[in-house]
Short mmCIF file of C-alpha atoms and ligand atoms in Angstrom, two decimals:
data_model
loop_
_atom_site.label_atom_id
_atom_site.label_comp_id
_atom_site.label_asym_id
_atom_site.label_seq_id
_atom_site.Cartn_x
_atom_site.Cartn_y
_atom_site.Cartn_z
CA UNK A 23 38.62 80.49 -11.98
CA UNK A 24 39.06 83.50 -13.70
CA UNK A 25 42.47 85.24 -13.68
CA UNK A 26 44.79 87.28 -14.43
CA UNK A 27 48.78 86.97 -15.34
CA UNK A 28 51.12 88.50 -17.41
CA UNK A 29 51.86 86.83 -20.93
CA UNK A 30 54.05 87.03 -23.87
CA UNK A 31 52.48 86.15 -27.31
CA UNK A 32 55.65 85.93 -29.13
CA UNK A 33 58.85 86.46 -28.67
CA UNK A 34 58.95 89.55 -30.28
CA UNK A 35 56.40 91.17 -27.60
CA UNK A 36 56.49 91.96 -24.35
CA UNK A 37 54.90 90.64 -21.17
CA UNK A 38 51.87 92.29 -21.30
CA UNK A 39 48.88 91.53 -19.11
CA UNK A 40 46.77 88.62 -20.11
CA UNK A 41 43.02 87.35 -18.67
CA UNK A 42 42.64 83.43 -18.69
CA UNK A 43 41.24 80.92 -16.84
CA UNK A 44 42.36 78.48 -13.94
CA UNK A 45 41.39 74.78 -14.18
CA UNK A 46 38.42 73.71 -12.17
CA UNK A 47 39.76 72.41 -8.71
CA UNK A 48 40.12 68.84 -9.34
CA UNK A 49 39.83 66.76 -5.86
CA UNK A 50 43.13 66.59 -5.13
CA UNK A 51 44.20 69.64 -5.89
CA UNK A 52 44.68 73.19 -4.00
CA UNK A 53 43.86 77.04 -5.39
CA UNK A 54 46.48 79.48 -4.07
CA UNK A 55 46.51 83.28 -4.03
CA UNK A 56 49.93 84.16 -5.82
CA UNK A 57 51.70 86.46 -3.38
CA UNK A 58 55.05 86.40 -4.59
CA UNK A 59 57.04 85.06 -7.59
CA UNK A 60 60.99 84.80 -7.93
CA UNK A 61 62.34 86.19 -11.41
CA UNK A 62 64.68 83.35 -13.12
CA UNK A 63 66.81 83.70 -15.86
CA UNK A 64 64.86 80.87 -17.35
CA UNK A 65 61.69 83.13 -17.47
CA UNK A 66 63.66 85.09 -20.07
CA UNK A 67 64.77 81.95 -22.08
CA UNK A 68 60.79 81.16 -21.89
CA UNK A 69 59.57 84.29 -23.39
CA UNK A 70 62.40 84.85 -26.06
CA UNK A 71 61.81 81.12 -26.85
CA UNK A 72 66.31 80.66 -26.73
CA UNK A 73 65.56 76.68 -26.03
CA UNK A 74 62.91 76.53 -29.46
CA UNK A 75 60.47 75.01 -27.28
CA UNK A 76 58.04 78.07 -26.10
CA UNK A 77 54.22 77.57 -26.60
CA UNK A 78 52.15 80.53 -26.96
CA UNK A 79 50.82 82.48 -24.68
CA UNK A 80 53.30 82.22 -22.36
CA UNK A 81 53.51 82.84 -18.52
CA UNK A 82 56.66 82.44 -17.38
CA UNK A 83 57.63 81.90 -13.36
CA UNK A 84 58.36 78.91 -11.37
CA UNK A 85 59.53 80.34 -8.00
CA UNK A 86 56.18 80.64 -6.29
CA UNK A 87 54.51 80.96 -3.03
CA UNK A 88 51.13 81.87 -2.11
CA UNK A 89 48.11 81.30 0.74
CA UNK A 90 45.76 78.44 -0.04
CA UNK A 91 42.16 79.87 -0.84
CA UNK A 92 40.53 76.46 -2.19
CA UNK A 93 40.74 72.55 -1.26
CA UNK A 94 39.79 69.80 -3.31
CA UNK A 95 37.58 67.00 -1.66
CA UNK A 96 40.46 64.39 -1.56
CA UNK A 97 43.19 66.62 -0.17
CA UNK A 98 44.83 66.13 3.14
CA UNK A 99 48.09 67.79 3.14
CA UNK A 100 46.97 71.74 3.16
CA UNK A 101 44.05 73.44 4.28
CA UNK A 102 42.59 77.15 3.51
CA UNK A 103 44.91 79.63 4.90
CA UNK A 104 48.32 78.00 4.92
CA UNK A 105 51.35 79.25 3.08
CA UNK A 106 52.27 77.37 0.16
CA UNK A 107 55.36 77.20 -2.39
CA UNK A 108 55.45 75.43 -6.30
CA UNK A 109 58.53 75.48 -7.67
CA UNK A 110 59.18 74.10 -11.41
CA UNK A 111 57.03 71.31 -11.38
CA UNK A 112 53.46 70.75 -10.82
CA UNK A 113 52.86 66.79 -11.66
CA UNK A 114 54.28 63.87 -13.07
CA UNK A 115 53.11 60.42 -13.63
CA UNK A 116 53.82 58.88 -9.37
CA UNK A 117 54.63 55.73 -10.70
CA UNK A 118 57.86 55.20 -12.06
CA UNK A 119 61.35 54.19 -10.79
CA UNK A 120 61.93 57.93 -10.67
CA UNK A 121 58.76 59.20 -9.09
CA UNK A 122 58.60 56.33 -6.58
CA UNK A 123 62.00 57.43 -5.47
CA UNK A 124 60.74 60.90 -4.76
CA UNK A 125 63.18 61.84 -8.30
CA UNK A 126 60.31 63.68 -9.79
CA UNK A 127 61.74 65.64 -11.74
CA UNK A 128 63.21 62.88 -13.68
CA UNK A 129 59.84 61.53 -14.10
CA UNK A 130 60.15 58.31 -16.68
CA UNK A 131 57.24 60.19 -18.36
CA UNK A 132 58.58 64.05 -18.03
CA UNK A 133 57.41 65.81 -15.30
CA UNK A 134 54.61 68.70 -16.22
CA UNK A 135 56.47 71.86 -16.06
CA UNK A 136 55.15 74.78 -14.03
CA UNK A 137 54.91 76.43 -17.63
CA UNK A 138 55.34 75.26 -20.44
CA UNK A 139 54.29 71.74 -19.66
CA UNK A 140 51.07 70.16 -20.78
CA UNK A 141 48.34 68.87 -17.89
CA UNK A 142 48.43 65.20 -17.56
CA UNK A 143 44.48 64.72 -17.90
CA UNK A 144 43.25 67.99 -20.16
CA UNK A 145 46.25 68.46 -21.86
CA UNK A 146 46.23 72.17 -21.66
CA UNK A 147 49.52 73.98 -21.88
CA UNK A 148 50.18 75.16 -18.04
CA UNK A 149 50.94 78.91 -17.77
CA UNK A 150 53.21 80.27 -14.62
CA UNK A 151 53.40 82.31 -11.43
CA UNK A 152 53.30 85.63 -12.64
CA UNK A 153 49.87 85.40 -12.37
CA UNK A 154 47.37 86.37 -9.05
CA UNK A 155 46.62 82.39 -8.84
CA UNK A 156 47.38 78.88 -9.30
CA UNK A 157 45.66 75.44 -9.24
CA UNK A 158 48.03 72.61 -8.85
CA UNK A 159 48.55 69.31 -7.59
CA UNK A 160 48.59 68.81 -3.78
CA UNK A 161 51.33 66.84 -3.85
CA UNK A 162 53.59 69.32 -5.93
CA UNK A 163 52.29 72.18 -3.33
CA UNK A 164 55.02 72.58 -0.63
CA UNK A 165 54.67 73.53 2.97
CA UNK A 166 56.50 77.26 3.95
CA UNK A 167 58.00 76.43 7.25
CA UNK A 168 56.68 78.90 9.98
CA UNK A 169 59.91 81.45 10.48
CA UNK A 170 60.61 81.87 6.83
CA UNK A 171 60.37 84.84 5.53
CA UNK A 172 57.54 84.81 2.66
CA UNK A 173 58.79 88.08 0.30
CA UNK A 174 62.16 86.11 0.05
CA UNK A 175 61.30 82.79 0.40
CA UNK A 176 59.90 82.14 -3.84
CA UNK A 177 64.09 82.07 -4.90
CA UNK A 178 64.10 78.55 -3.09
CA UNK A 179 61.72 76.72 -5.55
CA UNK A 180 64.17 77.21 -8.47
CA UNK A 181 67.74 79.33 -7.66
CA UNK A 182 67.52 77.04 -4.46
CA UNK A 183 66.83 73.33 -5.12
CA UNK A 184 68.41 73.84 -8.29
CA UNK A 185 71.96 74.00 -6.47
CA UNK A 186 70.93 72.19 -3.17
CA UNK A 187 70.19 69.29 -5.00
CA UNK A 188 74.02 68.60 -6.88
CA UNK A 189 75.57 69.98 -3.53
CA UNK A 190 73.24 67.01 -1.49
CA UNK A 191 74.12 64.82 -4.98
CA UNK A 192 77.96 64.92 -4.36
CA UNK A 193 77.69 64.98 -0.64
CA UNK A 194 79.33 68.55 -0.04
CA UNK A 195 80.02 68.71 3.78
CA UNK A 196 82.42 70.12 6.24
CA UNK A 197 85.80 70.46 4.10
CA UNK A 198 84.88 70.14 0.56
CA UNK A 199 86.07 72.95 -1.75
CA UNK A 200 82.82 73.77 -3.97
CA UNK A 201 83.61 76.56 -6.86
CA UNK A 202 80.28 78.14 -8.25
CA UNK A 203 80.68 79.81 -11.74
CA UNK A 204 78.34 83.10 -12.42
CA UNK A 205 76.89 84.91 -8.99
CA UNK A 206 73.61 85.42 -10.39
CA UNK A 207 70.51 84.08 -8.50
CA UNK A 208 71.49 80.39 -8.65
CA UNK A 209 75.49 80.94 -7.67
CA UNK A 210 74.36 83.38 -5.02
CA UNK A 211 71.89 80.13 -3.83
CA UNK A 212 74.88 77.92 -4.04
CA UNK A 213 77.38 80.17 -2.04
CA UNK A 214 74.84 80.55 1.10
CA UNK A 215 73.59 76.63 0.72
CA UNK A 216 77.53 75.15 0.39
CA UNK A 217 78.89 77.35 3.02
CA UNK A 218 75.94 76.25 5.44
CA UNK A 219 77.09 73.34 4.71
CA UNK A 220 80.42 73.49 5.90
CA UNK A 221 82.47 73.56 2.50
CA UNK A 222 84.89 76.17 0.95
CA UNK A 223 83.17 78.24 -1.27
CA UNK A 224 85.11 80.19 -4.07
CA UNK A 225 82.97 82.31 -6.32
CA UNK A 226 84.07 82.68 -10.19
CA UNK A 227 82.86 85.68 -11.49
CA UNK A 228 84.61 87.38 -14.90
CA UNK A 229 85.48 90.61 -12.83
CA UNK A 230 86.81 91.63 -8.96
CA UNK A 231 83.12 93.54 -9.16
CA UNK A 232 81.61 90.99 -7.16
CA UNK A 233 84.09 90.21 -4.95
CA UNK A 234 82.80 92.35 -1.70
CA UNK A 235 79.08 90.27 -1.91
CA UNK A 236 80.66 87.06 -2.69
CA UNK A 237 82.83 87.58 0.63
CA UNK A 238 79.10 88.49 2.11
CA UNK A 239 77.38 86.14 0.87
CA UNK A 240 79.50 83.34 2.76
CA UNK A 241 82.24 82.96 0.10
CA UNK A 242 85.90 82.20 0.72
CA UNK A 243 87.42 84.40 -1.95
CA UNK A 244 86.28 85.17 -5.64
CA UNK A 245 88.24 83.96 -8.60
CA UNK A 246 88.66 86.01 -11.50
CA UNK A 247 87.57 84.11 -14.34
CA UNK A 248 89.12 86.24 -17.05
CA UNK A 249 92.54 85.91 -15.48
CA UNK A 250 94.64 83.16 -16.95
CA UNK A 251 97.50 83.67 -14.23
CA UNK A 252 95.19 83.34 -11.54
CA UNK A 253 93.36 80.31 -12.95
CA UNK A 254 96.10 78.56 -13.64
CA UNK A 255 97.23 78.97 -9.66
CA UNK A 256 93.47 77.44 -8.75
CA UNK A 257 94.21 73.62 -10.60
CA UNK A 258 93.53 70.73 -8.91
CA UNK A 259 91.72 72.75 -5.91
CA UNK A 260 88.20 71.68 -6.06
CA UNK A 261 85.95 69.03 -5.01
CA UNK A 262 82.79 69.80 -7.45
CA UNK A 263 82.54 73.42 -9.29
CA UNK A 264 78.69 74.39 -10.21
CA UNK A 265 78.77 75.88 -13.04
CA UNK A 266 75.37 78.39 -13.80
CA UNK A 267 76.18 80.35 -16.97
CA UNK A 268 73.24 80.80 -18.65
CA UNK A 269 74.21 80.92 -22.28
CA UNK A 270 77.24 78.60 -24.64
CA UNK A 271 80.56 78.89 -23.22
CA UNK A 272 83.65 77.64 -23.12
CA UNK A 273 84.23 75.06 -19.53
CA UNK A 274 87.82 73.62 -21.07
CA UNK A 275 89.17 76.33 -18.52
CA UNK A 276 87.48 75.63 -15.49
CA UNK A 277 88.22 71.72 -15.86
CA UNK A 278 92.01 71.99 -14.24
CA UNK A 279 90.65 73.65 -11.87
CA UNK A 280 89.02 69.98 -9.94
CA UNK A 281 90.97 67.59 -8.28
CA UNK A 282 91.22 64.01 -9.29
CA UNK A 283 87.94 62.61 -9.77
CA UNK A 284 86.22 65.93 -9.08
CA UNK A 285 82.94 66.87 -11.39
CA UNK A 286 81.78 70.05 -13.03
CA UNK A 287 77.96 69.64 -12.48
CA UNK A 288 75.95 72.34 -15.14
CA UNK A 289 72.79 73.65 -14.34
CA UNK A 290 72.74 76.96 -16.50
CA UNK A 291 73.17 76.49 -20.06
CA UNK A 292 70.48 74.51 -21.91
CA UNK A 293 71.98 73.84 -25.15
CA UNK A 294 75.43 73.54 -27.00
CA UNK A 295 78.64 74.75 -25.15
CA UNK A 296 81.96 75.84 -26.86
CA UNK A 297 83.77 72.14 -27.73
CA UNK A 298 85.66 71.58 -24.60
CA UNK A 299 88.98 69.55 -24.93
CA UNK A 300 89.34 66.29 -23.21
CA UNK A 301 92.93 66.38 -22.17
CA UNK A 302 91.92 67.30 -18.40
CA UNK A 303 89.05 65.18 -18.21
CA UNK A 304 91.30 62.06 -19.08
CA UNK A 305 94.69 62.71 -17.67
CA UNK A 306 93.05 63.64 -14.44
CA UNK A 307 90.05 61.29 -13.95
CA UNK A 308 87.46 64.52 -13.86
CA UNK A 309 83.90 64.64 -14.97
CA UNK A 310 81.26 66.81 -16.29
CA UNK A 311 77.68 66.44 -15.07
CA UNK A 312 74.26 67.69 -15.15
CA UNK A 313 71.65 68.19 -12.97
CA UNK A 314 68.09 69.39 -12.95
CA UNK A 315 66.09 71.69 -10.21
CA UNK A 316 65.21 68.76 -7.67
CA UNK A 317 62.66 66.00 -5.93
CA UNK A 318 59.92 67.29 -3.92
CA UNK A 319 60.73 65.81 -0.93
CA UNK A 320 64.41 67.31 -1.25
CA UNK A 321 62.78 70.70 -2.05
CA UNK A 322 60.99 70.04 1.66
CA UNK A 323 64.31 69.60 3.09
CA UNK A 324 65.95 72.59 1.66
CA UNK A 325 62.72 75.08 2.19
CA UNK A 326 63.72 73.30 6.05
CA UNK A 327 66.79 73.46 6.11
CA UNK A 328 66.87 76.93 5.36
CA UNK A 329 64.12 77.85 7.80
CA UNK A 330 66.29 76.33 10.90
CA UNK A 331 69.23 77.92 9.20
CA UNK A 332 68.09 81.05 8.33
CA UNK A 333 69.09 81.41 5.07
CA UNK A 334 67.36 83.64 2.66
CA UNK A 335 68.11 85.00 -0.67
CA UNK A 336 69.10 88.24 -1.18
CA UNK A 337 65.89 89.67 -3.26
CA UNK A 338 65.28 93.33 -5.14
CA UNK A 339 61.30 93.67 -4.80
CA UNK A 340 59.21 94.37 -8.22
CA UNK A 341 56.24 95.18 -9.07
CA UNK A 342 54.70 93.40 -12.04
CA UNK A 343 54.73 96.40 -14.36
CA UNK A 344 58.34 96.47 -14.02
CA UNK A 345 59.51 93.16 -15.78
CA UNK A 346 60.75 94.59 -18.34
CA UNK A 347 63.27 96.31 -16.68
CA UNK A 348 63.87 93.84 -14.39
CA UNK A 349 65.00 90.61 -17.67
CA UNK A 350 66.94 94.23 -18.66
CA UNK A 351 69.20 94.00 -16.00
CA UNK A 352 69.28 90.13 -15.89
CA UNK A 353 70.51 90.20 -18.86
CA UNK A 354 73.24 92.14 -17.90
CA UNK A 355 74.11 90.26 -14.60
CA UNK A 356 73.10 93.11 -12.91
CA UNK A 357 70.71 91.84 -10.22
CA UNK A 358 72.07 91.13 -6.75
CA UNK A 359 70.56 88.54 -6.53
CA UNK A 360 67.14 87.81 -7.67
CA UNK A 361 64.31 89.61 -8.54
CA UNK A 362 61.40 88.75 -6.74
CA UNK A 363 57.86 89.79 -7.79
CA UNK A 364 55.05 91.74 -5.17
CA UNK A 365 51.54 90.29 -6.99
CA UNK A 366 50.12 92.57 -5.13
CA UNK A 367 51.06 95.00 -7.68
CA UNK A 368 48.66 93.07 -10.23
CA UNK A 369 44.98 93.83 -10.02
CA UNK A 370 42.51 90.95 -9.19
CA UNK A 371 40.17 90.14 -11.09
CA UNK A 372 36.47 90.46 -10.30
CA UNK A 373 35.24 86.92 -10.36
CA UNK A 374 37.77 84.23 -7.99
CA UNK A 375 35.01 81.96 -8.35
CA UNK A 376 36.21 78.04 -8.75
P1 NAP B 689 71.50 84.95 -13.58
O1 NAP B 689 70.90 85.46 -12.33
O2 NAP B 689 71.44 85.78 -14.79
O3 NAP B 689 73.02 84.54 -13.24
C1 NAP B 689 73.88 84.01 -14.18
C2 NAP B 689 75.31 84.48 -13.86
O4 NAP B 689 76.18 83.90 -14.84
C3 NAP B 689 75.50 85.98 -13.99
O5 NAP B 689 75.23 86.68 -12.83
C4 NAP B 689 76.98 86.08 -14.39
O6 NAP B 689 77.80 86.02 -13.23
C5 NAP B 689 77.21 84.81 -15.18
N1 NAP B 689 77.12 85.09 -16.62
C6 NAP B 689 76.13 85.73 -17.27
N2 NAP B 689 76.38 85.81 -18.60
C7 NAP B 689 77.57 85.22 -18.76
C8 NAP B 689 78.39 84.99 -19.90
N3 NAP B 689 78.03 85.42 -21.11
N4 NAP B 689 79.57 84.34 -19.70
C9 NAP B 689 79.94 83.93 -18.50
N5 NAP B 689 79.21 84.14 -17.38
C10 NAP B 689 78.05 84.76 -17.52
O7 NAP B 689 70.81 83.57 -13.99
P2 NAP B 689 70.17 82.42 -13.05
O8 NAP B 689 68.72 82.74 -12.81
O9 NAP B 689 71.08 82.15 -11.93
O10 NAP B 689 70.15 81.20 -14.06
C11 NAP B 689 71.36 80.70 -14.60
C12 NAP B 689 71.06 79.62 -15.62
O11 NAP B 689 70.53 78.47 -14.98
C13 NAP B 689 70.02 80.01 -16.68
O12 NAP B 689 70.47 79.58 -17.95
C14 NAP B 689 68.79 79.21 -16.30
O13 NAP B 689 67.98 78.90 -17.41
C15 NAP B 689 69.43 77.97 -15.71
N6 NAP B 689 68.60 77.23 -14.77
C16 NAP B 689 68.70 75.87 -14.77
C17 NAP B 689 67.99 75.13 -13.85
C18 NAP B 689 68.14 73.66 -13.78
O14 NAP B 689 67.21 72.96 -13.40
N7 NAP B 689 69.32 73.13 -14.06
C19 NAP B 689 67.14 75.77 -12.95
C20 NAP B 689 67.09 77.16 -12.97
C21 NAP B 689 67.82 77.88 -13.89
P3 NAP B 689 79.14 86.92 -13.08
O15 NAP B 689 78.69 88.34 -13.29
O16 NAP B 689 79.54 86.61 -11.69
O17 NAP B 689 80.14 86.45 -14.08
ZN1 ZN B 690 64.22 78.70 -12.60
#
């Protein structure tokens, strides 16, 4: 299928739009119109190629949903009209320890990235969802609940699994104290997701400029990073802190801040951080963690969890011609919360053919 996107062929230039083709429809696999794609910060890694790994031409976005227009012969789970969602991944290999487990995304293989992955069978590099269509996987295709809003729902496939899973991970219920670091589009995820949850939520932000929309957004209070005093009042008060700074920093001051045997889980910066010291991890029995996006089945139960709950993310509309402003102002933190993309802004193509 012929289509159309918008791709960066360096990362010196900018998104720019960019014809190419869709894969065949294999017979288990669906074709979706793109209707809306959620802006990540990792979109901008992608195209300035920050984690060295960028292949060219590159179509960022991973925060997708879209209507089924096309069914394989084999598949059984959509049919033509229903309103799908692909997140970060669209296949790994379904038979490891990992897979088997519904742990896709820690695939003994690698899972095949959404972009920047390579097809299992063709070995083409995939290309993203800031394009007017997608062929994937059935099976990495999930269901939009009826009730949830489509134009805000594309922040779940990334910003939301990606803290849903660590808060499901370390079993954050009624009366755990959860501190998220950054309120960007994943910390603004994790304040809605842990306080529907039950928990304490304290946002740490490096200024009182968020404070009001933390408070909003289901916080507790907001903790001024940049303040030694007030940091040093916070030790030993949380349970798990998720920590989504997207570039190297310094976490030695945020480690005080658990309780015995509490964990600072990362999910923003790929890459080195600032050497941390080790006094508070030993003399208090704390850990540091990773975790990346989530399962597919878990990304199921968040898209319906949030459906019953009614929680959406708090989205600025685009259209596609205005990316560049848009990874402007993420850049600067200054996007409450996430960016989402209107493809209908982006001209079809003539020929949808597949
Ligand atoms: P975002 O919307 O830009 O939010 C990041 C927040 O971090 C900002 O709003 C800001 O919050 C804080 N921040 C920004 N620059 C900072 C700096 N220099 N020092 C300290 N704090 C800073 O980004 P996002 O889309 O949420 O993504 C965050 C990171 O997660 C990215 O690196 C992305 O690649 C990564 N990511 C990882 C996964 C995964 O699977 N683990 C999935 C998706 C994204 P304040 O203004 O409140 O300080
Ligand atoms: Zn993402």
């Amino acid at each position: 299928m012929r289509t159309i996107g918008y791709a960066v062929q360096s990362a010196e230039t900018p998104l720019a739009p960019f014809s190419f083709e869709r894969r065949q429809l294999r017979s288990n696999d669906v074709a979706m119109e793109i209707l809306y794609c959620g802006v990540c910060h990792s979109d901008l890694h992608w195209v300035r190629n920050d984690w060295g790994w960028t292949v060219f031409p590159a179509i960022p976005g991973h925060e997708i949903v879209g209507r089924v227009i096309g069914v394989g012969s084999d598949v059984t789970r959509h049919k033509l009209g229903d309103h799908v969602a692909v997140g970060c991944m669209v296949d790994s290999c379904q038979q490891c320890d990992q897979c088997k487990k519904g742990e896709e995304q820690l695939c003994r293989e690698g899972n095949t990235g959404t972009y920047g992955g390579f097809d299992r069978f063709t070995k083409e590099h995939t290309l993203g969802g800031y394009s007017k269509h997608l062929v994937v996987r059935e099976d990495f295709a999930l269901r939009v609940p009826d009730g949830l809003d489509l134009a805000k729902a594309a922040p779940l496939l990334c910003a939301g699994i990606t803290t849903y899973s660590p808060l499901r991970t370390w079993n954050v219920g009624p009366g755990s104290r959860v501190g998220v670091i950054g309120l960007g589009g994943l910390g603004h995820m994790a304040v809605k997701l842990a306080a529907a949850m039950g928990a304490d939520v304290t946002v740490m932000s490096r200024t009182t400029d968020k404070e009001a929309d933390a408070l909003a957004l289901g916080a507790d209070a907001l903790l001024v990073s940049s303040d030694p005093a007030a940091m040093e009042k916070a030790a030993n008060s949380f349970d798990l802190i998720i920590d989504t700074v997207p570039v190297k920093h310094d976490i030695s001051p945020y480690l005080p801040l658990l309780d015995v045997d509490g964990t600072l889980v990362i999910v923003g910066q790929v890459g080195p951080l600032a050497e941390p010291t080790t006094v508070p991890l030993l003399l208090g029995r704390r850990r540091v963690a990773g975790s990346p996006i989530g399962g597919i089945a878990e990304t199921q139960e968040l898209l319906n969890f949030c459906a019953k709950k009614n929680i959406l993310p708090d989205v600025e509309m685009i259209r596609m011609d205005e990316i560049h402003h848009a990874f402007e102002r993420l850049e600067k933190a200054d996007v409450r919360y996430r960016f989402v993309i209107d493809m209908a802004s982006l001209s079809a193509p003539t020929d949808t053919s597949f």
